[in-house]
Tab-separated table of C-alpha atoms in Angstrom:
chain	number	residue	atom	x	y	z
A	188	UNK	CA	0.000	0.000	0.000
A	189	UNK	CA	1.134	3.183	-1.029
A	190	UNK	CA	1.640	6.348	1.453
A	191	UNK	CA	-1.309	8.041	-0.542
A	192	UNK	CA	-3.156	5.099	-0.181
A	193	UNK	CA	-2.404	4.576	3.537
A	194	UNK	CA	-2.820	8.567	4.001
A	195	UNK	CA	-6.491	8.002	2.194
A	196	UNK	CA	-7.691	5.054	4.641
A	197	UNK	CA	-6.434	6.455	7.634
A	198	UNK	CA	-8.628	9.668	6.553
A	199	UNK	CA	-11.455	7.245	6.395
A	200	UNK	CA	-11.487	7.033	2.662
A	201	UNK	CA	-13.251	9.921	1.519
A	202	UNK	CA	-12.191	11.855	-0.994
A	203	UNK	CA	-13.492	15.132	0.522
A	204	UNK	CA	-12.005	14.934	3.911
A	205	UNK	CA	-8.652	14.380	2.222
A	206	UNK	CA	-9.074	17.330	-0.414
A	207	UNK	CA	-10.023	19.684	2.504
A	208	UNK	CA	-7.168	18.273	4.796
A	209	UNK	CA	-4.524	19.197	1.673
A	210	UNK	CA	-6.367	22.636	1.174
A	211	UNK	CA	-5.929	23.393	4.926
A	212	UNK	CA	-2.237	22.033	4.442
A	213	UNK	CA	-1.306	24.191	2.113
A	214	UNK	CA	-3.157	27.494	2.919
A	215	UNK	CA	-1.354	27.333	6.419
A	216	UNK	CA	1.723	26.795	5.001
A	217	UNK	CA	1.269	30.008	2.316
A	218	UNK	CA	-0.211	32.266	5.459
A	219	UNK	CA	3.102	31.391	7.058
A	220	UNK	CA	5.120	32.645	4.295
A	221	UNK	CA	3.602	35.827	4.662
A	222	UNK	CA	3.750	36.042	7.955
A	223	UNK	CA	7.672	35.887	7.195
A	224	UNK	CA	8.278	37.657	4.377
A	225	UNK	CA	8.347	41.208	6.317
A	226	UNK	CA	11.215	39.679	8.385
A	227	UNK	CA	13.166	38.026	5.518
A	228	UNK	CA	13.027	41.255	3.655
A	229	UNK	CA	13.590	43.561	6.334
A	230	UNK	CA	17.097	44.323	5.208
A	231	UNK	CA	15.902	45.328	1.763
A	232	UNK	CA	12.904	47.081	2.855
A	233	UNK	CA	14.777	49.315	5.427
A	234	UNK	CA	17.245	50.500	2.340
A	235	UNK	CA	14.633	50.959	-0.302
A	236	UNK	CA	12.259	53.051	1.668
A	237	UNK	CA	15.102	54.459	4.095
A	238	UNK	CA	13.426	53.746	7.176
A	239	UNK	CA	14.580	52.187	10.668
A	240	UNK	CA	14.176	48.690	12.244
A	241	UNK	CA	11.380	50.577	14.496
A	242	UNK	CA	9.574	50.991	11.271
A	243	UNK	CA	9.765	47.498	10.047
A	244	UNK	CA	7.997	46.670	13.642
A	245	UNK	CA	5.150	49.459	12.651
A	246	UNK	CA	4.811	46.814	9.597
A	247	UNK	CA	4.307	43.539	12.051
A	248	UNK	CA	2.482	45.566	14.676
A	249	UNK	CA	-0.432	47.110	11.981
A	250	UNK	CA	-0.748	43.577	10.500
A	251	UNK	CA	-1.365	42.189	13.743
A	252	UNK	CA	-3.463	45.432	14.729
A	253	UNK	CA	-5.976	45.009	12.004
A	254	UNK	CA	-5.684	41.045	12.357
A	255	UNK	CA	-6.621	40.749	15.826
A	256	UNK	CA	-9.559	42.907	14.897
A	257	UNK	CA	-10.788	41.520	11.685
A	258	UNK	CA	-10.174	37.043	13.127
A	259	UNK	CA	-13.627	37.145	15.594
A	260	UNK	CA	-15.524	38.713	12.549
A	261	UNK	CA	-14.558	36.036	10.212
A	262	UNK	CA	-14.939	33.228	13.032
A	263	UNK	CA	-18.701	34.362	13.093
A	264	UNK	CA	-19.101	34.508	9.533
A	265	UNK	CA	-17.410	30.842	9.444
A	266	UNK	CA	-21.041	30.085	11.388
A	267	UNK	CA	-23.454	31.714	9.089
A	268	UNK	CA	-21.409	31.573	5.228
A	269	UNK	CA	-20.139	28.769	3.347
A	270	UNK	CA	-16.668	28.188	4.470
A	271	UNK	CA	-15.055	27.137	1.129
A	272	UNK	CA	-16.029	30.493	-0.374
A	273	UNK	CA	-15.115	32.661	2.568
A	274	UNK	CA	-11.768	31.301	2.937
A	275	UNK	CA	-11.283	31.706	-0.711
A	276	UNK	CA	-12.439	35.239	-0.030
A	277	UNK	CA	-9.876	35.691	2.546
A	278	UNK	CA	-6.964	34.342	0.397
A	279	UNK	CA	-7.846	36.662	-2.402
A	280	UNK	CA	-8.071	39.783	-0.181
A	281	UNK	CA	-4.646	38.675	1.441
A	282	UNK	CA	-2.726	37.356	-1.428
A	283	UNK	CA	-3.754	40.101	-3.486
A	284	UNK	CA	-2.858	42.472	-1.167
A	285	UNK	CA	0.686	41.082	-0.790
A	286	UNK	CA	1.409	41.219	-4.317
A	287	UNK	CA	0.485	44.951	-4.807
A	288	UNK	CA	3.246	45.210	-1.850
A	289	UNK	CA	5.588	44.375	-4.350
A	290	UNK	CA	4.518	47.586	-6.558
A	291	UNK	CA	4.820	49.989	-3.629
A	292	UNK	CA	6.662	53.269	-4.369
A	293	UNK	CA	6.167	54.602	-0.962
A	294	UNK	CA	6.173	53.668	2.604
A	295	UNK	CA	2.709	54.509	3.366
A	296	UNK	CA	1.633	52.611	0.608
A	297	UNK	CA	3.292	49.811	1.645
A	298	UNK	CA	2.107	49.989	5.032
A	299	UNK	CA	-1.632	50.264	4.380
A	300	UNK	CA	-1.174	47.475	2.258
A	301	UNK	CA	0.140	45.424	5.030
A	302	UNK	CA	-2.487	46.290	7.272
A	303	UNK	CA	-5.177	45.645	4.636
A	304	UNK	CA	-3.740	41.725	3.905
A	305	UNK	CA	-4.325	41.173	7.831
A	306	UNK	CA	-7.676	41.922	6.724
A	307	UNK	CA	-7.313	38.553	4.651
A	308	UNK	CA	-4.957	36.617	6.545
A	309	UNK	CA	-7.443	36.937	9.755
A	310	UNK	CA	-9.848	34.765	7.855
A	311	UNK	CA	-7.485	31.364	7.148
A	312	UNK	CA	-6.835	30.651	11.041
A	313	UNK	CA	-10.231	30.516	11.952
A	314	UNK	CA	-12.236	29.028	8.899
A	315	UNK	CA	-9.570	26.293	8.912
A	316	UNK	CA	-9.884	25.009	11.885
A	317	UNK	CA	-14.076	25.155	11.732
A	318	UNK	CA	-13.278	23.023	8.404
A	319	UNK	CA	-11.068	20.545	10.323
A	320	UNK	CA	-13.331	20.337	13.236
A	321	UNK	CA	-16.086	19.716	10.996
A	322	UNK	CA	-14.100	17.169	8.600
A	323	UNK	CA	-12.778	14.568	11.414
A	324	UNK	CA	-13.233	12.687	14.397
A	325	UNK	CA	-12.584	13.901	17.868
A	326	UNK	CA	-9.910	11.239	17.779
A	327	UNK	CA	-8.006	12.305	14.682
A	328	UNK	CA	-8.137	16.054	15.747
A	329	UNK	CA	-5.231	16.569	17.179
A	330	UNK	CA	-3.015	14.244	15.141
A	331	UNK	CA	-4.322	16.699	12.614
A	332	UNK	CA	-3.687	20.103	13.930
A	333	UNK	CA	-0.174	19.065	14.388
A	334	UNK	CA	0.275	18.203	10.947
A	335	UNK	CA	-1.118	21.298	10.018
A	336	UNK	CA	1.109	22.826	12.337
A	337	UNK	CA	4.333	21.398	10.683
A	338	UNK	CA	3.033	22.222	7.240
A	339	UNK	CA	2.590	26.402	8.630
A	340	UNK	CA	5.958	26.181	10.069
A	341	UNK	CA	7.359	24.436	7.057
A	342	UNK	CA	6.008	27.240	5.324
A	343	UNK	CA	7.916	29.926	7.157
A	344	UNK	CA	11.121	28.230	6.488
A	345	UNK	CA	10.889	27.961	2.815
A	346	UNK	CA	9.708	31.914	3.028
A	347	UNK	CA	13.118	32.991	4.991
A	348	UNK	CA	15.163	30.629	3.157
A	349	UNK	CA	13.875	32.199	-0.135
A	350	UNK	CA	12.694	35.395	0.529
A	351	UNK	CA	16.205	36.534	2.256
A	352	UNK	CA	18.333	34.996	-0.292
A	353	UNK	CA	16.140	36.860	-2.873
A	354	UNK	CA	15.620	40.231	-1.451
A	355	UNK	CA	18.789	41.703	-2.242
A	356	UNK	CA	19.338	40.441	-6.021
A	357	UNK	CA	17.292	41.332	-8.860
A	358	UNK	CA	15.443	39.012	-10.588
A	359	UNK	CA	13.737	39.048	-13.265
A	360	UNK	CA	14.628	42.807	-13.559
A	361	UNK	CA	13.336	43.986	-10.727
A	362	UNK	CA	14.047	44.387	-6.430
A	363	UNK	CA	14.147	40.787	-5.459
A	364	UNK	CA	12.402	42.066	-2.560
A	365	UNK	CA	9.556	42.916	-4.968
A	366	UNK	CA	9.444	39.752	-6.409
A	367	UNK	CA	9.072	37.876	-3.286
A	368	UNK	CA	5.988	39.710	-2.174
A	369	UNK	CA	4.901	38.899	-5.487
A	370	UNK	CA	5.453	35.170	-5.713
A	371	UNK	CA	4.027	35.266	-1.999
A	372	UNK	CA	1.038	36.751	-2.866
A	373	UNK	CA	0.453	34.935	-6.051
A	374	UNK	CA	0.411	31.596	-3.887
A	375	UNK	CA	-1.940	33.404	-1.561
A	376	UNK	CA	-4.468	33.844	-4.700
């Protein structure tokens, strides 16, 4: 028996629950290359927009600000709206978002931009664990939560491993640094 195989019966053979478990996979481990990307480009960012490793934290803190604010308002709508669509909703919002970082010619620009993807990113947390509540057993729960929890670290590592490598060459003839928030985001779409 293959691993996809064994992967599939353990899930209890439904093709659904696995889709959704993949889904959930892999949006956790996108959201947690955003969450990284401000700190893997931090170098570039600070030279580009000539600002100070305070203002870099102004980036984190508004994200979080508007993040905080926005997750109990997309639980609640995780109650009442489809789930699949709102946390397609949420990706959109957030990855698009993150790419138009990547255009920014300013430092306000790019800060309201980060503040509006926490609008987006405060929708995957929530809505994914409602789906994985929904999707399994009581008794699978927490073997599954951890695996998502590897995959969203996972995630972060391949965004600093990438993203600060990247930052400070061009590619594709741009700031690397602009084409990380724009492969980010892309994913995030």
């Amino acid at each position: 028996m293959s691993m996809s195989e064994k992967l599939f019966s353990y899930l209890g053979g439904h093709t659904t629950i696995t889709t959704t478990l993949l889904v959930c996979a892999l949006v956790q481990m996108i959201y947690e290359m955003d969450q990284t990307i401000i700190s893997a480009n931090a170098k570039a960012l600070s030279d580009y927009f000539n600002v100070t490793v305070t203002a870099i934290g102004v980036l984190f803190f508004t994200r979080a600000c508007v993040q905080v604010l926005c997750q109990p308002l997309w639980g609640s709508w995780s109650d009442i709206y489809h789930r699949k669509y709102l946390l397609m909703a949420g990706a959109f919002v957030w990855g698009t978002t993150t790419m138009c970082m990547g255009l920014a010619s300013n430092w306000y620009v790019l800060l309201f931009l980060r503040g509006t993807a926490g609008i987006g990113l405060a929708a995957i947390l929530p809505i994914i664990h409602h789906l994985v509540s929904d999707s399994f057993v009581s008794a699978k729960r927490g073997q599954i939560f951890g695996v998502l929890g590897a995959c969203q670290m996972f995630g972060g590592i391949i965004s600093i491993l990438f993203a600060t490598n990247a930052s400070v060459v061009p590619i594709l003839g741009m700031a690397g640094w602009r084409f990380t928030f724009g492969t980010t985001g892309l994913f995030g779409v």
